[in-house]
Short mmCIF file of C-alpha atoms in Angstrom, two decimals:
data_model
loop_
_atom_site.label_atom_id
_atom_site.label_comp_id
_atom_site.label_asym_id
_atom_site.label_seq_id
_atom_site.Cartn_x
_atom_site.Cartn_y
_atom_site.Cartn_z
CA MET A 1 0.00 0.00 0.00
CA SER A 2 1.32 3.37 -0.98
CA SER A 3 0.09 6.77 0.02
CA GLY A 4 -1.19 7.48 -3.46
CA ILE A 5 -0.55 10.29 -5.90
CA PRO A 6 -2.78 13.36 -6.12
CA VAL A 7 -3.36 13.73 -9.86
CA ALA A 8 -6.06 16.38 -10.25
CA ALA A 9 -8.87 18.22 -8.59
CA LEU A 10 -12.17 16.38 -9.03
CA ASP A 11 -13.62 19.48 -10.70
CA ASP A 12 -10.92 19.31 -13.37
CA VAL A 13 -12.36 16.05 -14.71
CA PRO A 14 -15.96 16.75 -15.74
CA VAL A 15 -18.54 13.98 -15.70
CA GLY A 16 -18.15 11.80 -18.82
CA GLU A 17 -14.58 12.91 -19.45
CA GLY A 18 -11.14 11.48 -18.96
CA LEU A 19 -7.67 12.66 -18.01
CA LYS A 20 -4.41 11.06 -19.07
CA VAL A 21 -1.77 10.85 -16.32
CA PRO A 22 1.67 10.22 -17.83
CA LYS A 23 3.65 7.18 -16.74
CA SER A 24 6.47 9.51 -15.68
CA VAL A 25 4.10 10.56 -12.89
CA THR A 26 2.54 7.17 -12.13
CA GLY A 27 5.70 5.07 -12.42
CA THR A 28 3.70 2.39 -14.26
CA ASP A 29 4.34 0.59 -17.56
CA ASP A 30 1.60 2.56 -19.27
CA ASN A 31 0.02 5.98 -18.79
CA ILE A 32 -3.10 5.85 -16.64
CA ALA A 33 -6.50 7.21 -17.67
CA ILE A 34 -8.64 8.80 -14.97
CA LEU A 35 -12.20 8.23 -16.19
CA ARG A 36 -15.28 9.87 -14.69
CA ASP A 37 -18.51 8.00 -15.24
CA GLU A 38 -21.84 9.71 -15.76
CA ASP A 39 -22.85 9.10 -12.14
CA GLY A 40 -19.75 11.06 -11.11
CA THR A 41 -17.70 8.06 -9.96
CA VAL A 42 -13.99 8.20 -10.75
CA TRP A 43 -12.14 5.15 -12.12
CA ALA A 44 -8.62 4.51 -13.37
CA LEU A 45 -7.44 2.16 -16.15
CA ASN A 46 -4.29 1.75 -18.17
CA ASP A 47 -4.62 4.44 -20.82
CA THR A 48 -3.56 2.59 -23.98
CA CYS A 49 -6.23 0.45 -25.63
CA THR A 50 -5.12 -3.20 -25.77
CA HIS A 51 -6.04 -3.33 -29.48
CA GLU A 52 -4.17 -0.43 -31.13
CA LEU A 53 -2.44 2.73 -29.99
CA ALA A 54 -5.28 4.89 -28.74
CA SER A 55 -5.85 6.77 -25.50
CA LEU A 56 -8.82 5.58 -23.46
CA SER A 57 -8.79 8.97 -21.68
CA GLU A 58 -10.26 10.32 -24.93
CA GLY A 59 -12.95 7.63 -25.10
CA TRP A 60 -16.69 7.76 -24.62
CA ILE A 61 -17.60 7.05 -20.97
CA GLU A 62 -21.08 5.82 -20.08
CA ASN A 63 -22.76 3.31 -17.75
CA GLY A 64 -19.61 1.84 -16.26
CA VAL A 65 -17.94 1.40 -19.64
CA VAL A 66 -15.30 3.29 -21.64
CA GLU A 67 -15.37 2.95 -25.41
CA CYS A 68 -12.03 3.33 -27.20
CA PRO A 69 -11.99 6.40 -29.48
CA LEU A 70 -10.46 4.47 -32.39
CA HIS A 71 -12.38 1.27 -33.04
CA GLY A 72 -14.94 1.13 -30.27
CA SER A 73 -13.53 -1.63 -28.07
CA GLN A 74 -15.24 -1.44 -24.70
CA PHE A 75 -13.70 -1.89 -21.24
CA CYS A 76 -15.33 -2.18 -17.83
CA LEU A 77 -14.39 0.87 -15.74
CA ARG A 78 -14.55 -1.16 -12.53
CA ASN A 79 -12.13 -3.97 -13.39
CA GLY A 80 -10.66 -3.31 -16.84
CA LYS A 81 -12.25 -6.37 -18.42
CA VAL A 82 -12.64 -6.16 -22.21
CA LEU A 83 -16.33 -6.24 -23.18
CA SER A 84 -16.24 -6.10 -26.95
CA LEU A 85 -14.06 -6.69 -30.00
CA PRO A 86 -11.77 -5.74 -31.66
CA ALA A 87 -9.72 -5.68 -28.44
CA THR A 88 -9.51 -9.11 -26.83
CA LYS A 89 -7.18 -8.44 -23.90
CA ASP A 90 -8.29 -7.02 -20.55
CA THR A 91 -6.64 -3.85 -19.39
CA VAL A 92 -5.40 -3.00 -15.88
CA ALA A 93 -7.59 -1.22 -13.36
CA HIS A 94 -6.02 0.88 -10.60
CA ARG A 95 -7.42 2.04 -7.29
CA VAL A 96 -8.46 5.65 -7.12
CA SER A 97 -10.16 7.67 -4.41
CA VAL A 98 -11.39 11.20 -3.92
CA VAL A 99 -10.25 13.01 -0.78
CA ASP A 100 -11.18 16.63 -0.09
CA GLY A 101 -11.95 17.23 -3.77
CA GLN A 102 -8.63 15.75 -4.90
CA ILE A 103 -8.35 12.62 -7.04
CA ILE A 104 -5.77 10.30 -5.46
CA LEU A 105 -4.39 7.52 -7.67
CA PHE A 106 -2.87 4.31 -6.29
CA PRO A 107 -0.97 2.86 -9.27
CA ASN A 108 -0.87 -0.94 -9.50
CA GLU A 109 -3.26 -1.36 -6.55
CA ALA A 110 -6.42 -3.26 -7.45
CA PRO A 111 -9.57 -1.16 -7.06
CA MET B 1 -33.63 -25.59 -26.88
CA THR B 2 -31.22 -26.44 -24.13
CA ASP B 3 -27.90 -24.75 -23.58
CA ALA B 4 -26.22 -28.08 -24.28
CA ALA B 5 -26.99 -27.93 -28.01
CA SER B 6 -24.05 -28.33 -30.36
CA VAL B 7 -23.08 -25.45 -32.63
CA VAL B 8 -20.74 -25.42 -35.60
CA VAL B 9 -19.65 -22.06 -37.01
CA VAL B 10 -18.33 -21.98 -40.57
CA GLY B 11 -15.88 -19.09 -40.89
CA GLY B 12 -13.36 -17.49 -38.53
CA GLY B 13 -13.82 -13.82 -39.38
CA VAL B 14 -15.19 -11.31 -36.92
CA ALA B 15 -18.79 -12.53 -37.32
CA GLY B 16 -17.81 -16.11 -36.54
CA LEU B 17 -15.54 -15.15 -33.67
CA ALA B 18 -18.20 -12.83 -32.22
CA THR B 19 -20.70 -15.70 -32.41
CA VAL B 20 -18.60 -18.15 -30.42
CA THR B 21 -17.46 -15.45 -27.99
CA ALA B 22 -21.04 -14.39 -27.27
CA LEU B 23 -22.20 -18.00 -26.94
CA ARG B 24 -19.70 -18.77 -24.20
CA ALA B 25 -20.19 -15.36 -22.55
CA GLY B 26 -23.92 -16.09 -22.55
CA GLY B 27 -23.46 -19.37 -20.71
CA HIS B 28 -23.71 -21.83 -23.58
CA VAL B 29 -22.30 -25.15 -22.35
CA GLY B 30 -22.79 -27.31 -25.44
CA PRO B 31 -19.99 -28.21 -27.85
CA ILE B 32 -18.83 -25.41 -30.13
CA THR B 33 -16.75 -25.92 -33.27
CA LEU B 34 -15.24 -23.04 -35.24
CA ILE B 35 -14.04 -23.83 -38.76
CA SER B 36 -11.41 -21.25 -39.67
CA ARG B 37 -9.89 -21.96 -43.07
CA GLU B 38 -7.49 -19.01 -42.90
CA GLY B 39 -5.93 -19.94 -39.55
CA LEU B 40 -6.42 -18.21 -36.20
CA PRO B 41 -9.06 -15.47 -36.50
CA TYR B 42 -7.41 -12.15 -37.29
CA ASP B 43 -8.22 -8.47 -37.53
CA ARG B 44 -9.06 -8.18 -41.22
CA PRO B 45 -9.33 -4.34 -41.37
CA MET B 46 -5.55 -4.22 -40.76
CA LEU B 47 -4.92 -5.79 -44.19
CA SER B 48 -5.19 -2.42 -45.96
CA LYS B 49 -3.44 -0.52 -43.17
CA ASP B 50 -0.87 -1.61 -40.56
CA TYR B 51 -0.44 -5.13 -41.90
CA LEU B 52 -0.02 -3.94 -45.49
CA ALA B 53 2.39 -1.28 -44.26
CA GLY B 54 4.42 -3.97 -42.51
CA THR B 55 4.14 -2.26 -39.13
CA ARG B 56 2.20 -5.22 -37.69
CA SER B 57 3.07 -8.87 -38.19
CA ALA B 58 0.66 -11.73 -38.76
CA ALA B 59 0.95 -12.67 -35.08
CA GLN B 60 0.20 -9.09 -34.07
CA ILE B 61 -3.14 -9.03 -35.89
CA GLU B 62 -4.47 -12.28 -34.45
CA LEU B 63 -7.61 -11.60 -32.44
CA GLN B 64 -7.27 -14.47 -29.97
CA PRO B 65 -4.38 -16.80 -29.23
CA GLN B 66 -4.73 -20.56 -29.60
CA GLU B 67 -5.00 -20.94 -25.78
CA TRP B 68 -8.15 -18.82 -25.71
CA PHE B 69 -10.04 -21.39 -27.77
CA ALA B 70 -8.83 -24.22 -25.53
CA ARG B 71 -9.69 -22.26 -22.40
CA ASN B 72 -13.22 -21.62 -23.70
CA ASP B 73 -13.65 -25.21 -24.85
CA ILE B 74 -14.07 -24.22 -28.49
CA ALA B 75 -12.87 -26.77 -31.03
CA LEU B 76 -10.95 -24.61 -33.48
CA LEU B 77 -10.43 -26.36 -36.82
CA VAL B 78 -7.64 -24.27 -38.32
CA GLY B 79 -7.09 -24.80 -42.01
CA ALA B 80 -10.25 -26.88 -42.37
CA GLU B 81 -12.71 -25.97 -45.07
CA ALA B 82 -16.39 -26.74 -45.37
CA ALA B 83 -17.18 -28.54 -48.61
CA ALA B 84 -20.92 -28.86 -48.13
CA VAL B 85 -23.73 -28.35 -45.67
CA ALA B 86 -26.69 -30.67 -45.26
CA ALA B 87 -29.63 -28.44 -44.42
CA HIS B 88 -32.00 -30.98 -42.92
CA GLU B 89 -29.56 -33.15 -41.01
CA THR B 90 -27.66 -29.98 -40.01
CA ALA B 91 -24.25 -31.40 -40.77
CA VAL B 92 -21.12 -29.84 -42.22
CA PHE B 93 -18.89 -31.93 -44.49
CA LEU B 94 -15.25 -30.86 -44.57
CA THR B 95 -12.99 -31.07 -47.61
CA ASP B 96 -10.76 -33.51 -45.68
CA GLY B 97 -13.63 -35.99 -45.44
CA ARG B 98 -14.70 -35.30 -41.87
CA THR B 99 -18.37 -34.74 -41.04
CA ILE B 100 -19.48 -32.52 -38.17
CA GLU B 101 -23.04 -33.14 -37.09
CA SER B 102 -24.52 -30.35 -35.09
CA GLU B 103 -27.85 -29.06 -33.85
CA TRP B 104 -27.07 -25.56 -35.10
CA ILE B 105 -25.01 -24.33 -38.00
CA VAL B 106 -23.88 -20.70 -38.24
CA LEU B 107 -22.64 -19.71 -41.69
CA ALA B 108 -20.05 -16.95 -41.36
CA ALA B 109 -18.19 -17.55 -44.59
CA GLY B 110 -17.59 -13.89 -45.43
CA GLY B 111 -17.06 -12.78 -48.99
CA ARG B 112 -14.67 -12.66 -51.89
CA ALA B 113 -13.17 -9.64 -53.58
CA ALA B 114 -15.41 -8.80 -56.53
CA ARG B 115 -13.85 -9.37 -59.96
CA PRO B 116 -15.24 -6.88 -62.45
CA GLY B 117 -15.51 -7.99 -66.07
CA ILE B 118 -12.36 -6.27 -67.33
CA PRO B 119 -10.07 -7.93 -69.90
CA GLY B 120 -6.64 -8.74 -68.52
CA LEU B 121 -7.69 -9.33 -64.93
CA ASP B 122 -5.83 -12.66 -64.82
CA SER B 123 -2.40 -10.97 -65.16
CA ALA B 124 0.10 -11.81 -62.40
CA ARG B 125 0.44 -8.03 -61.87
CA VAL B 126 -3.21 -7.77 -60.80
CA HIS B 127 -4.00 -7.96 -57.10
CA LEU B 128 -7.13 -8.40 -55.03
CA LEU B 129 -7.18 -7.68 -51.28
CA ARG B 130 -9.34 -9.79 -49.04
CA ALA B 131 -7.16 -12.25 -47.11
CA ARG B 132 -3.72 -12.19 -45.53
CA PRO B 133 -1.87 -13.83 -48.46
CA ASP B 134 -3.32 -11.13 -50.75
CA ALA B 135 -1.80 -8.45 -48.52
CA ASP B 136 1.55 -10.28 -48.44
CA ARG B 137 1.66 -10.42 -52.24
CA LEU B 138 0.59 -6.79 -52.64
CA ARG B 139 3.16 -5.56 -50.12
CA ALA B 140 5.92 -7.34 -52.04
CA ALA B 141 4.90 -5.29 -55.09
CA LEU B 142 4.89 -1.96 -53.22
CA THR B 143 8.56 -1.13 -53.46
CA PRO B 144 9.56 2.55 -53.39
CA GLY B 145 8.82 4.10 -56.77
CA ALA B 146 6.59 1.22 -57.90
CA ARG B 147 3.75 2.36 -60.14
CA LEU B 148 0.45 1.18 -58.61
CA LEU B 149 -3.01 1.57 -60.09
CA VAL B 150 -5.83 1.31 -57.56
CA VAL B 151 -9.16 0.52 -59.17
CA GLY B 152 -11.98 1.81 -56.97
CA GLY B 153 -12.13 4.76 -54.55
CA GLY B 154 -14.20 3.13 -51.82
CA LEU B 155 -12.93 2.37 -48.33
CA LEU B 156 -10.55 -0.44 -49.26
CA GLY B 157 -9.12 1.28 -52.34
CA SER B 158 -8.68 4.58 -50.51
CA GLU B 159 -6.96 2.98 -47.53
CA ALA B 160 -4.67 0.89 -49.73
CA ALA B 161 -3.80 3.97 -51.80
CA ALA B 162 -2.83 5.81 -48.63
CA THR B 163 -0.73 2.91 -47.32
CA ALA B 164 0.97 2.42 -50.69
CA THR B 165 1.76 6.13 -50.85
CA ALA B 166 3.33 5.95 -47.40
CA LEU B 167 5.45 3.01 -48.60
CA GLY B 168 6.79 5.17 -51.43
CA ALA B 169 4.77 3.78 -54.32
CA ARG B 170 3.57 6.15 -57.05
CA VAL B 171 -0.17 5.69 -56.93
CA THR B 172 -2.91 6.36 -59.46
CA LEU B 173 -6.50 5.91 -58.29
CA ILE B 174 -9.26 5.40 -60.81
CA ASP B 175 -12.99 5.59 -60.14
CA PRO B 176 -15.83 6.55 -62.48
CA LEU B 177 -17.36 8.79 -59.82
CA ASP B 178 -16.07 12.07 -58.41
CA PRO B 179 -16.42 11.76 -55.54
CA PRO B 180 -17.01 8.04 -55.02
CA HIS B 181 -18.90 6.54 -52.09
CA VAL B 182 -21.46 9.36 -51.68
CA SER B 183 -24.18 6.94 -50.58
CA ALA B 184 -22.18 5.99 -47.48
CA LEU B 185 -20.37 9.25 -46.73
CA GLY B 186 -22.71 12.01 -47.94
CA THR B 187 -21.64 14.45 -50.64
CA SER B 188 -19.48 16.87 -48.69
CA MET B 189 -17.53 14.28 -46.67
CA ALA B 190 -17.07 12.10 -49.76
CA ALA B 191 -15.65 15.09 -51.65
CA TRP B 192 -13.35 16.12 -48.80
CA LEU B 193 -11.98 12.61 -48.35
CA HIS B 194 -11.53 12.06 -52.09
CA ALA B 195 -9.55 15.31 -52.33
CA GLN B 196 -7.06 13.91 -49.80
CA HIS B 197 -5.68 11.57 -52.45
CA ALA B 198 -4.48 14.38 -54.72
CA ALA B 199 -3.29 16.33 -51.68
CA HIS B 200 -0.99 13.40 -50.87
CA GLY B 201 0.42 13.08 -54.35
CA VAL B 202 -1.92 10.44 -55.74
CA ARG B 203 -2.99 10.91 -59.35
CA VAL B 204 -6.79 10.70 -59.43
CA VAL B 205 -8.51 9.65 -62.67
CA THR B 206 -12.26 9.98 -63.02
CA ALA B 207 -13.11 7.29 -65.54
CA SER B 208 -13.90 3.61 -65.66
CA LEU B 209 -11.20 1.07 -66.36
CA ASP B 210 -11.75 -0.57 -69.74
CA ALA B 211 -8.87 -2.99 -70.12
CA LEU B 212 -5.61 -4.29 -68.70
CA ALA B 213 -2.89 -5.93 -70.77
CA ASP B 214 0.59 -7.17 -69.87
CA GLU B 215 3.37 -5.47 -71.78
CA PRO B 216 7.16 -5.60 -71.46
CA GLY B 217 8.07 -4.25 -68.02
CA GLY B 218 4.55 -3.63 -66.82
CA ILE B 219 0.83 -3.79 -67.34
CA ARG B 220 -1.00 -1.26 -69.47
CA ALA B 221 -4.32 0.15 -68.28
CA GLU B 222 -6.78 1.86 -70.60
CA TRP B 223 -9.66 3.86 -69.30
CA SER B 224 -12.91 5.19 -70.65
CA ASP B 225 -11.85 8.74 -71.52
CA GLY B 226 -9.14 7.44 -73.84
CA GLY B 227 -6.35 7.75 -71.26
CA SER B 228 -3.79 5.03 -70.75
CA ALA B 229 -0.71 4.37 -68.63
CA SER B 230 1.66 1.60 -67.66
CA PHE B 231 1.91 0.22 -64.13
CA ASP B 232 3.93 -2.29 -62.16
CA ALA B 233 0.91 -3.49 -60.22
CA VAL B 234 -2.87 -3.07 -60.21
CA LEU B 235 -5.07 -3.43 -57.14
CA VAL B 236 -8.70 -4.12 -57.96
CA ALA B 237 -10.80 -2.83 -55.05
CA SER B 238 -14.25 -3.01 -56.57
CA GLY B 239 -16.28 -4.28 -53.67
CA MET B 240 -17.06 -7.74 -52.41
CA THR B 241 -19.20 -10.69 -53.40
CA PRO B 242 -20.89 -12.60 -50.59
CA GLU B 243 -19.73 -16.21 -50.19
CA THR B 244 -22.97 -18.10 -50.73
CA ASP B 245 -21.89 -21.33 -52.46
CA LEU B 246 -22.44 -23.61 -49.44
CA ALA B 247 -25.87 -22.12 -48.81
CA GLU B 248 -26.95 -22.35 -52.44
CA ARG B 249 -25.92 -25.98 -52.72
CA ALA B 250 -27.73 -26.72 -49.45
CA GLY B 251 -30.90 -25.26 -50.97
CA LEU B 252 -31.08 -22.22 -48.70
CA GLU B 253 -32.63 -19.03 -50.08
CA VAL B 254 -29.97 -16.74 -51.50
CA ASP B 255 -30.37 -13.34 -53.15
CA ASP B 256 -27.30 -11.11 -53.01
CA GLY B 257 -26.35 -12.86 -49.77
CA ILE B 258 -27.81 -15.69 -47.74
CA LEU B 259 -31.25 -14.42 -46.80
CA VAL B 260 -31.90 -14.22 -43.06
CA ASP B 261 -34.57 -12.80 -40.78
CA GLY B 262 -33.96 -10.42 -37.89
CA SER B 263 -32.82 -13.38 -35.75
CA LEU B 264 -30.26 -14.33 -38.43
CA ARG B 265 -32.21 -17.49 -39.34
CA THR B 266 -31.91 -18.63 -42.93
CA SER B 267 -34.78 -20.37 -44.72
CA GLN B 268 -33.79 -23.41 -42.62
CA PRO B 269 -34.37 -22.22 -39.06
CA ARG B 270 -31.56 -24.31 -37.53
CA ILE B 271 -29.06 -22.71 -39.85
CA LEU B 272 -28.12 -19.09 -39.20
CA ALA B 273 -25.99 -16.79 -41.35
CA VAL B 274 -23.99 -13.78 -40.16
CA GLY B 275 -21.61 -11.15 -41.49
CA ASP B 276 -20.61 -10.48 -45.08
CA CYS B 277 -22.17 -13.67 -46.48
CA ALA B 278 -25.66 -12.79 -45.24
CA ARG B 279 -28.37 -10.26 -46.04
CA VAL B 280 -31.35 -9.46 -43.85
CA ARG B 281 -34.54 -9.67 -45.93
CA GLY B 282 -35.68 -6.25 -47.08
CA GLU B 283 -32.37 -4.60 -46.23
CA THR B 284 -29.18 -3.96 -48.15
CA ARG B 285 -26.12 -5.94 -47.19
CA ALA B 286 -24.06 -4.37 -44.41
CA GLU B 287 -20.43 -4.93 -45.38
CA HIS B 288 -18.88 -3.40 -42.28
CA TRP B 289 -16.95 -4.81 -39.35
CA ASP B 290 -19.35 -3.57 -36.67
CA ALA B 291 -22.37 -5.02 -38.46
CA ALA B 292 -20.62 -8.40 -38.58
CA GLN B 293 -19.86 -8.25 -34.88
CA VAL B 294 -23.41 -7.26 -34.00
CA ALA B 295 -24.78 -10.09 -36.16
CA GLY B 296 -22.51 -12.56 -34.37
CA ASN B 297 -23.83 -11.40 -31.01
CA ARG B 298 -27.42 -11.67 -32.26
CA SER B 299 -26.98 -15.14 -33.68
CA ALA B 300 -25.69 -16.26 -30.28
CA ALA B 301 -28.82 -14.77 -28.69
CA THR B 302 -30.99 -16.71 -31.15
CA ILE B 303 -29.27 -19.96 -30.19
CA LEU B 304 -29.38 -19.17 -26.48
CA GLY B 305 -32.99 -18.01 -26.67
CA THR B 306 -32.11 -14.75 -24.97
CA SER B 307 -33.17 -11.25 -25.86
CA VAL B 308 -30.89 -9.07 -27.93
CA ALA B 309 -29.75 -5.54 -27.31
CA PRO B 310 -31.79 -3.04 -29.31
CA SER B 311 -30.30 -2.34 -32.72
CA THR B 312 -28.22 0.78 -33.09
CA ALA B 313 -27.42 2.98 -36.07
CA PRO B 314 -24.84 1.36 -38.36
CA TRP B 315 -21.27 2.51 -37.75
CA PHE B 316 -17.96 2.15 -39.52
CA TRP B 317 -14.49 3.62 -39.50
CA SER B 318 -11.69 4.14 -41.97
CA ASP B 319 -8.06 5.19 -41.47
CA ARG B 320 -6.06 6.86 -44.25
CA TYR B 321 -3.25 9.44 -44.54
CA GLY B 322 -3.06 9.54 -40.75
CA ARG B 323 -6.69 10.65 -40.42
CA HIS B 324 -9.32 8.68 -38.51
CA VAL B 325 -12.73 8.72 -40.17
CA GLU B 326 -15.96 7.51 -38.55
CA VAL B 327 -19.45 7.38 -39.98
CA VAL B 328 -22.75 6.53 -38.31
CA GLY B 329 -26.31 6.31 -39.56
CA ALA B 330 -27.49 7.41 -42.99
CA MET B 331 -25.52 10.15 -44.76
CA ALA B 332 -27.09 9.81 -48.21
CA ASP B 333 -29.50 12.58 -49.10
CA PRO B 334 -30.97 11.69 -52.49
CA GLU B 335 -33.92 14.05 -52.04
CA GLY B 336 -31.85 16.98 -50.79
CA ARG B 337 -33.84 17.41 -47.58
CA HIS B 338 -31.01 17.47 -45.05
CA ALA B 339 -29.94 20.53 -43.19
CA GLY B 340 -26.19 20.29 -43.78
CA VAL B 341 -24.40 20.82 -40.49
CA VAL B 342 -20.62 21.19 -40.33
CA ARG B 343 -18.98 21.26 -36.92
CA GLY B 344 -15.43 22.59 -37.00
CA ASP B 345 -13.42 23.47 -40.11
CA PRO B 346 -12.71 20.79 -42.71
CA GLY B 347 -8.93 20.88 -42.87
CA PRO B 348 -5.99 19.74 -40.79
CA GLY B 349 -7.98 19.90 -37.54
CA HIS B 350 -10.90 17.74 -36.46
CA PHE B 351 -14.40 18.24 -37.79
CA SER B 352 -17.67 16.49 -38.41
CA VAL B 353 -20.52 16.67 -40.91
CA TRP B 354 -24.06 15.92 -39.80
CA ALA B 355 -27.16 14.86 -41.67
CA VAL B 356 -30.14 16.41 -39.90
CA ALA B 357 -33.76 16.48 -41.04
CA ASP B 358 -36.88 17.61 -39.17
CA GLY B 359 -34.89 18.21 -35.99
CA ARG B 360 -33.52 14.67 -35.85
CA VAL B 361 -30.00 13.42 -36.52
CA LEU B 362 -29.93 10.85 -39.33
CA GLY B 363 -26.19 10.45 -39.68
CA ALA B 364 -22.80 11.94 -38.94
CA ALA B 365 -19.28 11.58 -40.33
CA SER B 366 -16.19 12.77 -38.50
CA VAL B 367 -12.50 13.22 -39.18
CA ASP B 368 -10.32 12.84 -36.07
CA ASP B 369 -13.36 13.52 -33.85
CA PRO B 370 -14.70 10.08 -32.98
CA ASN B 371 -16.67 11.29 -29.98
CA ALA B 372 -18.81 13.42 -32.31
CA VAL B 373 -19.89 10.20 -34.00
CA ARG B 374 -20.30 8.39 -30.65
CA ALA B 375 -22.62 11.22 -29.63
CA ALA B 376 -24.43 11.11 -32.97
CA ARG B 377 -25.01 7.38 -32.63
CA ARG B 378 -26.78 7.94 -29.34
CA LEU B 379 -28.73 10.97 -30.61
CA ILE B 380 -29.96 8.85 -33.54
CA ASP B 381 -30.79 5.79 -31.43
CA ARG B 382 -32.66 7.84 -28.84
CA GLY B 383 -34.39 10.10 -31.37
CA VAL B 384 -33.26 13.22 -29.52
CA GLU B 385 -34.53 16.47 -31.01
CA VAL B 386 -31.65 18.74 -32.01
CA ASP B 387 -31.13 22.28 -33.21
CA PRO B 388 -28.83 22.32 -36.28
CA ASP B 389 -27.24 25.64 -35.27
CA GLN B 390 -26.46 24.29 -31.83
CA LEU B 391 -24.90 21.14 -33.31
CA ALA B 392 -22.73 23.22 -35.64
CA ASP B 393 -21.33 25.26 -32.75
CA PRO B 394 -18.12 23.56 -31.56
CA ALA B 395 -18.74 25.07 -28.13
CA THR B 396 -21.84 22.89 -27.70
CA ASP B 397 -21.10 19.96 -25.41
CA LEU B 398 -22.36 16.93 -27.36
CA ARG B 399 -22.29 14.70 -24.27
CA ARG B 400 -24.72 17.10 -22.66
CA LEU B 401 -27.05 16.91 -25.67
CA VAL B 402 -27.02 13.12 -25.40
CA ARG B 403 -27.89 13.26 -21.70
CA GLY B 404 -30.80 15.55 -22.59
#
């Protein structure tokens, strides 16, 4: 367990939008996408789609799912599981929490 | 029907793979066989892009590894080919003599590259592009400076022209229409995309190809306005022909595709057909990747006896010259009744073109702005009333419009 990394103010990630946190900040193999679902919940997944080079932080976020902006592969926000082709590999979900209006990311910790 | 029924799927493209994936995801416990003549199922759209460019290998475009089929208890018959289907006994006979009896058959045989009736098409310099070996052979011809003629300015021809240009080939693209593909893209987007060819150094000829003939050091092409030139290679990208031979010989109804109902049932209700080989009665054939995937999911629902997700507006993408194009819904406007809406400036930045009539979105096409099309898909599906001026304003938050 780490203390987590403050990555943004909650208000900086509007509902339905994403934010890419570079791997130089997270210390992970891939950049991490902070993804805010329509109900306001904040999730974090590896940013690069497992199909082709595309940033999930730029995807369409709705009903617990992010849809890749390139070819529409869908991933579960909660656990990173792939839900539709053309991607076939799950991505990695990271724990994230909101404390005093700040989004705190815990890279490589399961949600 | 119990979940223990046996299913054999003929064809390992995206429709076939989506079928077996959705069957297992939906709890189907019966035996599943997938006949995949071309090998492990792979990502066919890459054949005109990354795979043709050589930036992705055959292994890198496989959709699932061998272990996935074992893990999901799917008998994958790689390299096997169906020779015949018995409609009433629901059996598939393989070319190697094996017979697979099954309670359900799903035909997902795809299509072939169409061969227009042009003299000289049997030259060794002529290429088609449908399967991986076609892409391998074409790539070998695309050496820097090679003179390539692309016949057809649709999605495949346009993407291949862009990839060939990036590889250093000198490309000529011929199509009788300027711009081509208006029915799918709408007039303004079709024109903008077609203009990208010339902007990237491709010679564009508006004519139909009359004849090809081998000559010393090349192949000569003659077109309908009297023009003529010599090439090292010719790619014929003139659409596809649905693969219906098995169905025809089994006595299933076929008319520009294997005819199916909304549940993907052919005229023999225990035989379904999905993807490029099939056509839903009363509709035109959908030749796109997403339609094939959706059909695979729906055929699984038919077998499982479960309900299907409501249908959504048809969607496809295309990648060329480093630009990402997406299209949803109906862009054609034969009666000229659309309010043309352009969001952003057509140019190096991102933009989208919308087909709107009577306050409803009918279609949208975007360049490098996929979320505009994701929003449009939802606005179409939900029948949301829109104001064309508001849509055209890039400051309007499309996600907010979708939420209503």
